[in-house]
Tab-separated table of C-alpha atoms in Angstrom:
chain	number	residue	atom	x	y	z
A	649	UNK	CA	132.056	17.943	62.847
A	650	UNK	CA	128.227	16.173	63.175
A	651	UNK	CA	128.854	16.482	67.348
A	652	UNK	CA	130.084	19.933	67.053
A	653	UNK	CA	127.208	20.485	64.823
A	654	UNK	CA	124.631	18.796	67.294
A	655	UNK	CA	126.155	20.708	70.125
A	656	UNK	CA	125.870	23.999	68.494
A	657	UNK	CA	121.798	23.203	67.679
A	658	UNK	CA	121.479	22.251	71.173
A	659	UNK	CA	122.954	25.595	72.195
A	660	UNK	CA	121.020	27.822	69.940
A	661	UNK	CA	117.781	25.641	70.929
A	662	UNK	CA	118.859	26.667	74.881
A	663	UNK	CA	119.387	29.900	74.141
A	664	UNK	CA	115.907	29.955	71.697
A	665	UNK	CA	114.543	28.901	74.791
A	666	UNK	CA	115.710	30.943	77.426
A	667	UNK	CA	114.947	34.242	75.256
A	668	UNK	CA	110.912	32.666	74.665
A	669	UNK	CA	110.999	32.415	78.317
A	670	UNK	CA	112.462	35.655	79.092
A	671	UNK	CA	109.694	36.976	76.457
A	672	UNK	CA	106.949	35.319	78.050
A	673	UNK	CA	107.938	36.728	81.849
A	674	UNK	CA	106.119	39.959	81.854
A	675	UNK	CA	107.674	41.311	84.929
A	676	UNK	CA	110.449	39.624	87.459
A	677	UNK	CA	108.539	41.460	90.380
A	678	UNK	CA	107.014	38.296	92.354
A	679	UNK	CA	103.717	37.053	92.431
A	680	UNK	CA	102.724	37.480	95.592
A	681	UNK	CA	100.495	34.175	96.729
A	682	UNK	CA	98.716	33.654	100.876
A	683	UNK	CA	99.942	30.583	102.945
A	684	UNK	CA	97.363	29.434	105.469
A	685	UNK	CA	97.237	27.485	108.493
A	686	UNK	CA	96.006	23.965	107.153
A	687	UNK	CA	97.999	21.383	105.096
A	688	UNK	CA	95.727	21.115	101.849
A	689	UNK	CA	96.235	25.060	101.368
A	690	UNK	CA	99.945	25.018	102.182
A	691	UNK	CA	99.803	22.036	99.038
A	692	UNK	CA	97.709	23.674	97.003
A	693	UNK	CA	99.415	27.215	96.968
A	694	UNK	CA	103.658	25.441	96.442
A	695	UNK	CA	101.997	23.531	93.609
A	696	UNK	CA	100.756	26.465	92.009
A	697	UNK	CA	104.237	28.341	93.169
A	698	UNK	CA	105.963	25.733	91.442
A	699	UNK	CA	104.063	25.321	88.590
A	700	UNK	CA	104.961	29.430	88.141
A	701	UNK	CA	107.938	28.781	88.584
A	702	UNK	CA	108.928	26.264	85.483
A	703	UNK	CA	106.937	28.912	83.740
A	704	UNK	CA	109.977	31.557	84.522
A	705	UNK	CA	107.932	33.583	87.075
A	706	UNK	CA	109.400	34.697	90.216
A	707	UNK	CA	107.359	33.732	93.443
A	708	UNK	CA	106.848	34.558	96.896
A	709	UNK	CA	104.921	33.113	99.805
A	710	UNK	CA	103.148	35.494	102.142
A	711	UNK	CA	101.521	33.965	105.464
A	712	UNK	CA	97.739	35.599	105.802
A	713	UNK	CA	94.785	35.573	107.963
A	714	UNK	CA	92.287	33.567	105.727
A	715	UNK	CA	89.925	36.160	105.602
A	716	UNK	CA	92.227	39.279	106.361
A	717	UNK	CA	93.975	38.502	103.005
A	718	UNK	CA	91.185	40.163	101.364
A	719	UNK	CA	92.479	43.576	102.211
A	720	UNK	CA	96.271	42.838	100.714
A	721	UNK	CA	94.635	41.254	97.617
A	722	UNK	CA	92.430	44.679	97.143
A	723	UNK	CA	95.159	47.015	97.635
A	724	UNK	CA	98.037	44.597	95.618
A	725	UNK	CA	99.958	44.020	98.389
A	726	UNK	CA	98.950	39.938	98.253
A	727	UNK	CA	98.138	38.559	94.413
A	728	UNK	CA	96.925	35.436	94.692
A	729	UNK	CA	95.003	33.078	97.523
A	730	UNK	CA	94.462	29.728	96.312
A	731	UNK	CA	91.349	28.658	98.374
A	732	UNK	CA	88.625	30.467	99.306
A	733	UNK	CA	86.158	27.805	100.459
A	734	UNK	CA	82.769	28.203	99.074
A	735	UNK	CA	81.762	27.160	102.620
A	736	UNK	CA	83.411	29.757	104.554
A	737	UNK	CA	84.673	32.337	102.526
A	738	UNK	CA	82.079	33.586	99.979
A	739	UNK	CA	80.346	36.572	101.628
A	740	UNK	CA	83.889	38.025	101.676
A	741	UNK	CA	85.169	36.882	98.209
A	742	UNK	CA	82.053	38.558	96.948
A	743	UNK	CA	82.201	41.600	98.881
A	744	UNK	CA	85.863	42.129	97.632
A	745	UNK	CA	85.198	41.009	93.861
A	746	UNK	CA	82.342	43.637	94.428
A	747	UNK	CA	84.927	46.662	94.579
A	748	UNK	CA	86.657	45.431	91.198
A	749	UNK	CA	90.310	45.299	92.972
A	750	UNK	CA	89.483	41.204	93.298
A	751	UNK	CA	88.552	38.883	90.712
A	752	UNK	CA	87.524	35.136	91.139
A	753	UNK	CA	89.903	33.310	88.911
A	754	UNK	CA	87.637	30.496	88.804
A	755	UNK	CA	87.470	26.769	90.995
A	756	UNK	CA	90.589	25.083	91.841
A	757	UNK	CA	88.604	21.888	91.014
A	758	UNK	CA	87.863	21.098	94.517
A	759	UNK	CA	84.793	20.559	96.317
A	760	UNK	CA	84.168	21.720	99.542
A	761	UNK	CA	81.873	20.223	102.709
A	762	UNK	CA	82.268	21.662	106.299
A	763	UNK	CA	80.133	20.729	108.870
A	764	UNK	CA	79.743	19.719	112.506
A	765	UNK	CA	81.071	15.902	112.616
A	766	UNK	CA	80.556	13.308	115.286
A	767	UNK	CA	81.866	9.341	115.339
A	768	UNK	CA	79.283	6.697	114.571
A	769	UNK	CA	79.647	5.422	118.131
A	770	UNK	CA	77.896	8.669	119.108
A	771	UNK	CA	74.573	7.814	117.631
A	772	UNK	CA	74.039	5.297	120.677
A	773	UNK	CA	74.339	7.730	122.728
A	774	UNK	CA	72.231	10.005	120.303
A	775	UNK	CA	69.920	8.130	118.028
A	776	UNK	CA	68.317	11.289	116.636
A	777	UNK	CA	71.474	11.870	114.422
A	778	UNK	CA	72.067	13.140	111.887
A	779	UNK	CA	69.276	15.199	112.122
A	780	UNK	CA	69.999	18.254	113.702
A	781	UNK	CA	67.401	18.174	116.114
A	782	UNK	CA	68.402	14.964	117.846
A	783	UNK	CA	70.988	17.477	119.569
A	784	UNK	CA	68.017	19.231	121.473
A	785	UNK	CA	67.613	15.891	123.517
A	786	UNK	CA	70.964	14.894	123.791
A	787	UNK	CA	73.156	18.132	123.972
A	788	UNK	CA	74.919	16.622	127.607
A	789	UNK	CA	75.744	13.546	125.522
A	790	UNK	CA	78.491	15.124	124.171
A	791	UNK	CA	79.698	17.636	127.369
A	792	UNK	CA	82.543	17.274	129.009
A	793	UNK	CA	83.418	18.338	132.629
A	794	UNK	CA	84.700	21.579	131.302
A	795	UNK	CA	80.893	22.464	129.326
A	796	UNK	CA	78.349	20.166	131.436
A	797	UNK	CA	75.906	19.885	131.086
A	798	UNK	CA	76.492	21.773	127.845
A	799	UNK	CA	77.804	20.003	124.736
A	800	UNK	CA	81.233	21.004	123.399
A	801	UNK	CA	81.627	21.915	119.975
A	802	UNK	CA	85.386	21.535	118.833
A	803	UNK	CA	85.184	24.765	116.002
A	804	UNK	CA	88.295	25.167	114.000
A	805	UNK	CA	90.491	27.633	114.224
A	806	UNK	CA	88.809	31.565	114.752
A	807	UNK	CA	90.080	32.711	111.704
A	808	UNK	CA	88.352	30.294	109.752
A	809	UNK	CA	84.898	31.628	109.977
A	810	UNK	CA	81.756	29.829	110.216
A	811	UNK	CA	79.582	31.535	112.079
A	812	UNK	CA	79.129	28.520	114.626
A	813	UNK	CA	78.523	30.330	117.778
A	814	UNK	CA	75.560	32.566	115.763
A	815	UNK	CA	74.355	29.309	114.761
A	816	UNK	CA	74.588	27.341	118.306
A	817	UNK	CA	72.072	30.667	118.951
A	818	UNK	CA	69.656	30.671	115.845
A	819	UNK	CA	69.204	26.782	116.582
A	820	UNK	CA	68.844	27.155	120.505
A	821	UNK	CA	71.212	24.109	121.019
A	822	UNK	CA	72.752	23.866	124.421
A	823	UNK	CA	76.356	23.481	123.212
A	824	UNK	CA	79.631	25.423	124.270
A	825	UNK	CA	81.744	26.605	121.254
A	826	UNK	CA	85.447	25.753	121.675
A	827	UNK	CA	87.807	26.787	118.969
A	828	UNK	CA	91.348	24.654	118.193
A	829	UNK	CA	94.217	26.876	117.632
A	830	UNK	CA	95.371	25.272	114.958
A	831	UNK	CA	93.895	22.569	112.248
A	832	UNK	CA	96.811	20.163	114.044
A	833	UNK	CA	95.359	20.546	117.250
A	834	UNK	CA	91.407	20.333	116.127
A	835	UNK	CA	92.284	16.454	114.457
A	836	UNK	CA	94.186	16.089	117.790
A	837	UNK	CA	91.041	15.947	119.317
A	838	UNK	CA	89.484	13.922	117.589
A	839	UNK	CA	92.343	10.986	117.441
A	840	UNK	CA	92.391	11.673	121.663
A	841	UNK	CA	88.760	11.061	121.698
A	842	UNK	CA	88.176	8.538	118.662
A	843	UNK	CA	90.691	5.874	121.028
A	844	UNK	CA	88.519	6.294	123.439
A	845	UNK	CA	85.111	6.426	122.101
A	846	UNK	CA	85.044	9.715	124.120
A	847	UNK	CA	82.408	12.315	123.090
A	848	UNK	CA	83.374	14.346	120.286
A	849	UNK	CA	81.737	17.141	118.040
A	850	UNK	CA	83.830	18.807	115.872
A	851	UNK	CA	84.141	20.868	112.702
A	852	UNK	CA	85.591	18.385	109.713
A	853	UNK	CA	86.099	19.294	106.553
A	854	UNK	CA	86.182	17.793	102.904
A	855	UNK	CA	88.997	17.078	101.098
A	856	UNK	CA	90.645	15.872	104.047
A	857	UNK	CA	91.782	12.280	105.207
A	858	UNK	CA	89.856	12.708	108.734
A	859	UNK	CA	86.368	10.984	106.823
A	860	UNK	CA	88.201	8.205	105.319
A	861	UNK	CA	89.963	7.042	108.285
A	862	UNK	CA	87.102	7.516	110.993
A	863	UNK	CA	83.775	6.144	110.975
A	864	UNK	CA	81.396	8.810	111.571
A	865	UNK	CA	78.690	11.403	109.723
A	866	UNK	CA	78.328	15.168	109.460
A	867	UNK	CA	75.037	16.530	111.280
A	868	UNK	CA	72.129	17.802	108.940
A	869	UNK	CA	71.106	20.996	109.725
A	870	UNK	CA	68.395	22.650	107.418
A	871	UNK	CA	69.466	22.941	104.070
A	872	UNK	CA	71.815	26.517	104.049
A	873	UNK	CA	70.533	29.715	101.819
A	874	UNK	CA	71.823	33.148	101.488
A	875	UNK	CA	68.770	34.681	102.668
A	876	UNK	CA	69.184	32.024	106.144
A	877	UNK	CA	72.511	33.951	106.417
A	878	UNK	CA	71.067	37.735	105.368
A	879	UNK	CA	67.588	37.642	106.659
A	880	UNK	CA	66.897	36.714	110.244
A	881	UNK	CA	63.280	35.985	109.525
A	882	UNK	CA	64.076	33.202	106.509
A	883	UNK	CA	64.311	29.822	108.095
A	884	UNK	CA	63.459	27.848	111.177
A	885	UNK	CA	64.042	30.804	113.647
A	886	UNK	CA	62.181	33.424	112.668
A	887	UNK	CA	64.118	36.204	115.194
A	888	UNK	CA	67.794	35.072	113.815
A	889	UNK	CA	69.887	34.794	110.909
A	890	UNK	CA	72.620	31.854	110.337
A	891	UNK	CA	69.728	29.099	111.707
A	892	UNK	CA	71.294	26.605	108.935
A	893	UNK	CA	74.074	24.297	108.057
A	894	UNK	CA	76.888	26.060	105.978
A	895	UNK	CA	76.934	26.378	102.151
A	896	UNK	CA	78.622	23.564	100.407
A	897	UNK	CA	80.282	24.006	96.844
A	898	UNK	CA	83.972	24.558	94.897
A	899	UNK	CA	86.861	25.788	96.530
A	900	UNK	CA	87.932	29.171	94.071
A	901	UNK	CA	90.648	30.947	93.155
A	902	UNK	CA	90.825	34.353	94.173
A	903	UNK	CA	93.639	37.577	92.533
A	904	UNK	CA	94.556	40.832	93.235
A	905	UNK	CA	92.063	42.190	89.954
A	906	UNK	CA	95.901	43.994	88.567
A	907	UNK	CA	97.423	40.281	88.042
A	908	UNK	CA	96.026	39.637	85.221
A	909	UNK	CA	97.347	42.966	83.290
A	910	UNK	CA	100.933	42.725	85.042
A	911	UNK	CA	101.223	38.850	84.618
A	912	UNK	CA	98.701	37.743	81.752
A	913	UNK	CA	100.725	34.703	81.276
A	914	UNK	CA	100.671	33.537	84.534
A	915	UNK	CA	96.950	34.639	85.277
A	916	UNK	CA	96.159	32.121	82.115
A	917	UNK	CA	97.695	29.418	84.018
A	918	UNK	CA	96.235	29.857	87.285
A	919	UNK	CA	92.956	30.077	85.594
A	920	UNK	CA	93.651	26.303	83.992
A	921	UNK	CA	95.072	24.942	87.486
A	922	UNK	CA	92.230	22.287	88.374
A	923	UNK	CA	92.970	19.544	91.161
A	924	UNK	CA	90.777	17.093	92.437
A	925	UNK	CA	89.526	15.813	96.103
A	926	UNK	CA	90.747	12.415	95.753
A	927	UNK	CA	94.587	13.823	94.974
A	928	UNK	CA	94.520	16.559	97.765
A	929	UNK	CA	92.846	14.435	100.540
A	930	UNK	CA	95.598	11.935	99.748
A	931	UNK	CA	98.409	14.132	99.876
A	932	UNK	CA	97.068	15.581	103.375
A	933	UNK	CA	96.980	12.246	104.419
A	934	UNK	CA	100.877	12.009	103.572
A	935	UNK	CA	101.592	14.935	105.576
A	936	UNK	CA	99.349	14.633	108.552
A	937	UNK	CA	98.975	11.015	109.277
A	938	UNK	CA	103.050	9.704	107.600
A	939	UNK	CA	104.971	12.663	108.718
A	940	UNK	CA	105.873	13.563	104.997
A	941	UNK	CA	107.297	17.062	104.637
A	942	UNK	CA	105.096	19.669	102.287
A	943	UNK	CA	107.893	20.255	99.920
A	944	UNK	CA	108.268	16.631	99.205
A	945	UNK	CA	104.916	16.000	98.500
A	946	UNK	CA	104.721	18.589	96.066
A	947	UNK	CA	107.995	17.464	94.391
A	948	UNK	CA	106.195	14.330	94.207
A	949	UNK	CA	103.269	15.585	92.721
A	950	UNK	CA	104.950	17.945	90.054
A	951	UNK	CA	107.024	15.203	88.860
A	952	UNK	CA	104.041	12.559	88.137
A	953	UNK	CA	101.886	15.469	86.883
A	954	UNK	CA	104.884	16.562	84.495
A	955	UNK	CA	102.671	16.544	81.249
A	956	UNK	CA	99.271	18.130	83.057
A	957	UNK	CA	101.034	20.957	84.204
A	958	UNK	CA	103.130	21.582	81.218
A	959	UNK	CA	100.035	21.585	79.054
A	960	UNK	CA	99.037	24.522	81.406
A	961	UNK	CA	101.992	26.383	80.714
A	962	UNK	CA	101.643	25.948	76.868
A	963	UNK	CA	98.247	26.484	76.574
């Protein structure tokens, strides 16, 4: 009779359960959230997914154009892109929070760096650095046969942004811009080169593992403003805008401005996500550099982070 008992409470505490759930699911349509094309924002967005998920929310994964997305999230086609990179991104997360059909859901607790990045064995050859000038002397340094006796500037992917080739101009440097197709094939280029002590210039980023396991230093350009982006006579070229080194700062979360009245639940748990650079960068590094697959990181992550994200949920 006590185990029948017990199994009956168990039941009715399922079914309690279930019901709370069902009550706290707003709508079963899914939350529509942007995949990218570089490992930390494939990890960031299936750990939010999941974490939706154990809340009872359904979930999709839409692949986007990084800056593109903006026009899905206005119109509701796309609800949610989990990193808009303060370094990159904001002129167009501001223009679109500026209509009202995007809001800024706040930072993802990550904070962002992206800059031109050289190895440490390049300052023989340049002695200047990191000072941006140095690279007025000692542009051929880092040509190749392809750009001599211009420098080559490895640029991420074009969809990323940047705004390098309108700052190679504003700065008069005598570098070629050459974009990767992919964030695989831009820390390609650097492992080919690093082997080699080749010459290298390329766009790194923070979080990522690619500072930790080389020895190098990002280039200081003058200090970035958003009037040396806006106004071509602010800064050290008084003719042209973008004669600066990109804005540094959080990494934010960025909704469809409708998610929050169709999915209040879930926009009060994307709003307490927070992650930091230490956990991504090392959870890139398990991807890129072991072979691990996404999934399994994530599943990894979820499961030692049981507590944080349930809190989260509960709030």
């Amino acid at each position: 009779m006590r185990m029948r008992t017990a199994r009956l409470g168990a039941l009715t505490l399922s079914l309690m359960t279930s019901v709370s759930m069902a009550w706290a699911v707003e709508s079963t349509d899914p939350i529509k959230l942007t995949l990218h094309d570089w490992s930390g924002q494939l990890i960031n967005t299936k750990i939010m997914g999941n974490i939706l998920k154990e809340a009872g929310y359904n979930v999709e994964y839409v692949q986007a154009d990084y800056i593109a997305q903006f026009a899905g999230l206005k119109n509701g086609d796309l609800h949610l892109a989990m990193e808009i990179w303060e370094t990159t991104g904001r002129e167009a997360l501001d223009e679109a929070t500026g209509t009202g059909k995007v809001v800024n859901v706040g930072e993802t607790g990550l904070m962002a760096i992206e800059e031109w990045w050289y190895p440490s064995y390049m300052k023989d050859r340049c002695p200047g650095l990191p000072n941006w000038e140095a690279l007025k002397d000692c542009a051929e340094e880092f040509s190749t046969a392809e750009t001599a006796p211009y420098g080559r500037y490895v640029g991420g992917p074009v969809t990323w942004g940047g705004f390098d080739e309108e700052r190679v101009e504003a700065l008069e440097l005598d570098f070629e811009v050459v974009h990767a197709g992919t964030d695989a094939a831009l820390f390609a280029e650097l492992e080919s080169a690093y082997q080699r002590e080749d010459p290298i210039m390329l766009w790194v980023y923070v979080p990522h593992w690619a500072p930790a396991k080389y020895d190098g230093e990002f280039v200081e350009f003058p200090p970035y403003s958003a009037e040396c982006y806006a106004d071509p006579s602010v800064g050290v070229n008084p003719d042209l805008a973008y004669d600066c080194g990109k804005p540094r700062g959080p990494i934010w979360k960025a909704a469809w401005s409708g998610l929050k009245e169709k999915w209040p639940g879930a926009y009060d748990v994307i709003e307490a996500y927070n992650i930091s650079n230490e956990e991504m960068s090392a959870m890139v590094g398990k991807v890129d550099l072991e072979g691990v697959d996404i999934d399994t990181v994530v599943a990894d992550w979820m499961k030692t982070n049981k507590d944080r994200w349930s809190g989260w949920i509960t709030q």
